[in-house]
PDB file of C-alpha atoms in Angstrom:
ATOM      1  CA  MET A 157      67.164  47.349 -44.051  1.00 37.00           C
ATOM      2  CA  THR A 158      66.447  43.688 -43.521  1.00 37.00           C
ATOM      3  CA  ILE A 159      66.785  41.285 -46.573  1.00 35.00           C
ATOM      4  CA  ALA A 160      63.265  40.865 -46.434  1.00 40.00           C
ATOM      5  CA  HIS A 161      62.764  44.307 -46.776  1.00 45.00           C
ATOM      6  CA  VAL A 162      65.169  44.452 -49.977  1.00 41.00           C
ATOM      7  CA  ALA A 163      63.725  41.155 -51.465  1.00 45.00           C
ATOM      8  CA  THR A 164      60.336  42.523 -51.462  1.00 47.00           C
ATOM      9  CA  ARG A 165      61.109  45.946 -52.839  1.00 50.00           C
ATOM     10  CA  ARG A 166      62.940  44.236 -55.677  1.00 50.00           C
ATOM     11  CA  GLY A 167      59.685  41.867 -56.336  1.00 47.00           C
ATOM     12  CA  TYR A 168      61.109  38.808 -54.553  1.00 58.00           C
ATOM     13  CA  GLY A 169      58.933  38.528 -51.277  1.00 83.00           C
ATOM     14  CA  THR A 170      54.993  38.887 -50.791  1.00 90.00           C
ATOM     15  CA  ILE A 171      53.960  42.411 -49.929  1.00 93.00           C
ATOM     16  CA  GLU A 172      51.264  42.559 -47.522  1.00 94.00           C
ATOM     17  CA  CYS A 173      48.570  45.075 -48.025  1.00 92.00           C
ATOM     18  CA  ASP A 174      45.671  45.089 -45.628  1.00 91.00           C
ATOM     19  CA  GLY A 175      44.554  41.730 -46.399  1.00 94.00           C
ATOM     20  CA  ALA A 176      45.797  41.176 -49.885  1.00 96.00           C
ATOM     21  CA  GLN A 177      48.994  39.525 -50.689  1.00 97.00           C
ATOM     22  CA  ILE A 178      50.984  40.700 -53.588  1.00 96.00           C
ATOM     23  CA  ARG A 179      53.851  38.809 -55.313  1.00 96.00           C
ATOM     24  CA  ALA A 180      55.678  39.135 -58.220  1.00 93.00           C
ATOM     25  CA  HIS A 181      57.739  36.708 -60.503  1.00 91.00           C
ATOM     26  CA  CYS A 182      60.017  37.893 -63.508  1.00 89.00           C
ATOM     27  CA  ARG A 183      59.639  35.141 -66.025  1.00 86.00           C
ATOM     28  CA  HIS A 184      60.819  34.896 -69.247  1.00 85.00           C
ATOM     29  CA  LEU A 185      57.893  36.172 -71.243  1.00 90.00           C
ATOM     30  CA  ALA A 186      56.506  38.507 -68.629  1.00 94.00           C
ATOM     31  CA  THR A 187      56.180  39.761 -65.111  1.00 95.00           C
ATOM     32  CA  VAL A 188      53.516  37.454 -63.490  1.00 96.00           C
ATOM     33  CA  VAL A 189      51.749  39.663 -60.555  1.00 97.00           C
ATOM     34  CA  THR A 190      49.528  37.517 -58.500  1.00 97.00           C
ATOM     35  CA  ILE A 191      47.444  38.866 -55.586  1.00 97.00           C
ATOM     36  CA  ARG A 192      45.535  36.590 -53.044  1.00 97.00           C
ATOM     37  CA  GLY A 193      43.463  37.684 -50.307  1.00 96.00           C
ATOM     38  CA  ASP A 194      40.813  40.504 -50.499  1.00 96.00           C
ATOM     39  CA  ILE A 195      40.535  43.833 -52.462  1.00 96.00           C
ATOM     40  CA  ASP A 196      38.164  46.147 -51.069  1.00 95.00           C
ATOM     41  CA  ALA A 197      37.561  49.605 -50.558  1.00 95.00           C
ATOM     42  CA  VAL A 198      40.396  49.958 -48.203  1.00 95.00           C
ATOM     43  CA  ASN A 199      43.296  48.429 -49.725  1.00 96.00           C
ATOM     44  CA  VAL A 200      42.701  48.949 -53.280  1.00 96.00           C
ATOM     45  CA  ASP A 201      44.628  52.309 -53.567  1.00 96.00           C
ATOM     46  CA  ARG A 202      47.761  50.704 -52.034  1.00 96.00           C
ATOM     47  CA  VAL A 203      47.619  47.437 -53.992  1.00 97.00           C
ATOM     48  CA  GLY A 204      47.025  49.421 -57.034  1.00 96.00           C
ATOM     49  CA  GLU A 205      50.642  51.180 -56.218  1.00 95.00           C
ATOM     50  CA  HIS A 206      52.227  47.972 -55.921  1.00 94.00           C
ATOM     51  CA  VAL A 207      50.862  46.483 -59.118  1.00 95.00           C
ATOM     52  CA  ARG A 208      51.411  49.687 -61.265  1.00 94.00           C
ATOM     53  CA  ARG A 209      55.157  49.551 -59.971  1.00 93.00           C
ATOM     54  CA  PHE A 210      55.572  46.454 -62.225  1.00 93.00           C
ATOM     55  CA  VAL A 211      54.681  48.339 -65.540  1.00 93.00           C
ATOM     56  CA  LEU A 212      58.023  48.276 -67.045  1.00 81.00           C
ATOM     57  CA  GLY A 213      58.314  49.107 -70.573  1.00 72.00           C
ATOM     58  CA  GLY A 214      58.544  46.478 -73.090  1.00 78.00           C
ATOM     59  CA  ASN A 215      58.164  43.630 -70.407  1.00 89.00           C
ATOM     60  CA  PRO A 216      54.489  42.219 -70.832  1.00 95.00           C
ATOM     61  CA  LEU A 217      52.522  41.856 -67.435  1.00 96.00           C
ATOM     62  CA  VAL A 218      50.260  39.028 -66.337  1.00 97.00           C
ATOM     63  CA  LEU A 219      47.522  40.398 -63.456  1.00 97.00           C
ATOM     64  CA  ASP A 220      46.820  36.923 -61.366  1.00 98.00           C
ATOM     65  CA  LEU A 221      43.741  37.359 -59.440  1.00 97.00           C
ATOM     66  CA  SER A 222      42.657  33.431 -59.637  1.00 96.00           C
ATOM     67  CA  ASP A 223      43.328  33.475 -55.523  1.00 95.00           C
ATOM     68  CA  VAL A 224      41.449  36.518 -54.721  1.00 96.00           C
ATOM     69  CA  ASN A 225      38.526  35.319 -52.192  1.00 94.00           C
ATOM     70  CA  HIS A 226      36.826  38.928 -52.270  1.00 94.00           C
ATOM     71  CA  PHE A 227      36.862  41.323 -54.691  1.00 94.00           C
ATOM     72  CA  ALA A 228      34.966  44.393 -53.855  1.00 94.00           C
ATOM     73  CA  ALA A 229      33.191  47.087 -56.473  1.00 93.00           C
ATOM     74  CA  ALA A 230      36.450  49.365 -55.846  1.00 92.00           C
ATOM     75  CA  GLY A 231      38.856  46.724 -57.262  1.00 92.00           C
ATOM     76  CA  ILE A 232      37.345  47.384 -60.664  1.00 93.00           C
ATOM     77  CA  SER A 233      38.992  50.611 -60.412  1.00 93.00           C
ATOM     78  CA  LEU A 234      42.245  48.727 -60.018  1.00 94.00           C
ATOM     79  CA  VAL A 235      41.998  46.834 -63.289  1.00 95.00           C
ATOM     80  CA  HIS A 236      41.036  50.147 -65.109  1.00 94.00           C
ATOM     81  CA  ARG A 237      44.104  52.113 -63.427  1.00 95.00           C
ATOM     82  CA  LEU A 238      46.526  49.063 -64.535  1.00 96.00           C
ATOM     83  CA  ASP A 239      44.896  49.022 -67.937  1.00 95.00           C
ATOM     84  CA  GLU A 240      45.778  53.123 -68.375  1.00 95.00           C
ATOM     85  CA  ALA A 241      49.299  52.902 -66.865  1.00 95.00           C
ATOM     86  CA  CYS A 242      49.809  49.655 -69.345  1.00 95.00           C
ATOM     87  CA  ARG A 243      48.707  51.625 -72.474  1.00 94.00           C
ATOM     88  CA  ALA A 244      50.542  54.979 -71.376  1.00 94.00           C
ATOM     89  CA  ALA A 245      53.684  52.606 -71.072  1.00 93.00           C
ATOM     90  CA  GLY A 246      53.220  50.570 -74.264  1.00 92.00           C
ATOM     91  CA  VAL A 247      53.153  47.611 -72.340  1.00 93.00           C
ATOM     92  CA  GLU A 248      51.104  44.314 -72.885  1.00 93.00           C
ATOM     93  CA  TRP A 249      49.190  42.561 -70.189  1.00 95.00           C
ATOM     94  CA  THR A 250      46.542  40.224 -69.693  1.00 95.00           C
ATOM     95  CA  LEU A 251      44.176  39.605 -66.653  1.00 96.00           C
ATOM     96  CA  VAL A 252      43.592  36.015 -65.159  1.00 96.00           C
ATOM     97  CA  ALA A 253      40.585  36.749 -63.322  1.00 92.00           C
ATOM     98  CA  GLY A 254      39.183  34.388 -60.910  1.00 91.00           C
ATOM     99  CA  PRO A 255      35.397  33.834 -59.934  1.00 91.00           C
ATOM    100  CA  ALA A 256      35.336  36.941 -57.561  1.00 89.00           C
ATOM    101  CA  ALA A 257      36.684  39.204 -59.838  1.00 90.00           C
ATOM    102  CA  MET A 258      34.869  37.555 -62.731  1.00 88.00           C
ATOM    103  CA  GLU A 259      31.663  38.195 -61.476  1.00 83.00           C
ATOM    104  CA  LEU A 260      32.050  42.011 -60.832  1.00 83.00           C
ATOM    105  CA  LEU A 261      33.883  42.382 -64.242  1.00 81.00           C
ATOM    106  CA  GLY A 262      31.140  40.449 -66.272  1.00 77.00           C
ATOM    107  CA  VAL A 263      33.961  37.873 -67.404  1.00 70.00           C
ATOM    108  CA  ARG A 264      31.913  34.488 -68.449  1.00 64.00           C
ATOM    109  CA  ARG A 265      34.178  31.872 -68.868  1.00 59.00           C
ATOM    110  CA  ASP A 266      31.555  29.806 -70.686  1.00 57.00           C
ATOM    111  CA  GLN A 267      32.126  32.035 -73.717  1.00 51.00           C
ATOM    112  CA  ASP A 268      35.000  31.938 -76.143  1.00 49.00           C
ATOM    113  CA  ASP A 269      33.998  35.037 -77.891  1.00 43.00           C
ATOM    114  CA  THR A 270      32.818  37.527 -75.757  1.00 43.00           C
ATOM    115  CA  ALA A 271      34.260  40.893 -75.904  1.00 47.00           C
ATOM    116  CA  GLU A 272      35.984  41.794 -72.969  1.00 65.00           C
ATOM    117  CA  MET A 273      37.311  45.325 -71.662  1.00 81.00           C
ATOM    118  CA  PHE A 274      40.611  44.075 -70.658  1.00 85.00           C
ATOM    119  CA  PRO A 275      42.564  41.151 -72.517  1.00 90.00           C
ATOM    120  CA  ILE A 276      41.599  38.173 -70.349  1.00 91.00           C
ATOM    121  CA  ALA A 277      42.988  34.503 -69.964  1.00 93.00           C
ATOM    122  CA  ARG A 278      41.675  31.377 -67.975  1.00 92.00           C
ATOM    123  CA  SER A 279      44.902  30.822 -66.126  1.00 95.00           C
ATOM    124  CA  VAL A 280      48.714  32.308 -66.042  1.00 96.00           C
ATOM    125  CA  ARG A 281      49.673  29.072 -68.288  1.00 96.00           C
ATOM    126  CA  GLU A 282      47.282  30.389 -71.121  1.00 96.00           C
ATOM    127  CA  ALA A 283      48.432  33.758 -70.563  1.00 95.00           C
ATOM    128  CA  LEU A 284      52.123  33.055 -70.756  1.00 94.00           C
ATOM    129  CA  ARG A 285      51.311  31.079 -74.196  1.00 95.00           C
ATOM    130  CA  THR A 286      49.246  33.339 -75.783  1.00 92.00           C
ATOM    131  CA  LEU A 287      52.291  35.807 -75.465  1.00 90.00           C
ATOM    132  CA  ALA A 288      54.671  33.231 -76.506  1.00 91.00           C
ATOM    133  CA  ASP A 289      52.351  32.804 -79.418  1.00 89.00           C
ATOM    134  CA  ALA A 290      52.277  36.605 -80.343  1.00 83.00           C
ATOM    135  CA  ILE A 291      56.019  36.496 -80.408  1.00 80.00           C
ATOM    136  CA  VAL A 292      56.091  33.766 -82.932  1.00 84.00           C
ATOM    137  CA  ASP A 293      53.389  35.570 -85.246  1.00 78.00           C
ATOM    138  CA  ARG A 294      55.330  38.457 -84.732  1.00 75.00           C
ATOM    139  CA  ARG A 295      58.608  36.803 -86.001  1.00 76.00           C
ATOM    140  CA  GLN A 296      57.154  35.095 -88.681  1.00 76.00           C
ATOM    141  CA  LEU A 297      55.761  38.659 -90.011  1.00 75.00           C
ATOM    142  CA  VAL A 298      59.117  40.222 -89.946  1.00 68.00           C
ATOM    143  CA  LEU A 299      61.070  37.050 -91.639  1.00 65.00           C
ATOM    144  CA  PRO A 300      60.025  37.515 -95.019  1.00 69.00           C
ATOM    145  CA  LEU A 301      61.069  41.280 -94.446  1.00 66.00           C
ATOM    146  CA  ILE A 302      64.727  40.363 -93.539  1.00 68.00           C
ATOM    147  CA  LYS A 303      65.064  38.098 -96.076  1.00 64.00           C
ATOM    148  CA  LYS A 304      64.020  40.335 -99.018  1.00 63.00           C
ATOM    149  CA  THR A 305      66.766  43.144 -97.734  1.00 57.00           C
ATOM    150  CA  ALA A 306      69.420  40.390 -97.473  1.00 53.00           C
TER     151      ALA A 306
END
């Protein structure tokens, strides 16, 4: 087993999936899974398997599709299955959809109040900022309870 193989299995390298490249970065606030290239009927199941392995209990996930060039209709199932896996595991997640994915998913960047099926951010930076803000909000809710019991 090579070091590249070990690194890929641990999420440090890029995984090639028949035209799609998957890379995961563990950040302080979330695991960011970035997909580049094409997602189509040929590779969608394999891509989905690799993405879902990063659904770890308690650690939020950001799925970055901003550099996906082609997002076939089969890609919608990938997002739905990820949503189901995250819900089942109690993992908060956010989708960063690029132009190719936005079109099929019906995401519109020009409306801030659209009712989306999935939690969506305009960028990874925005997704991470939203997660950080949520942590601060939860802490502010708990702080008065701690002060009352002390």
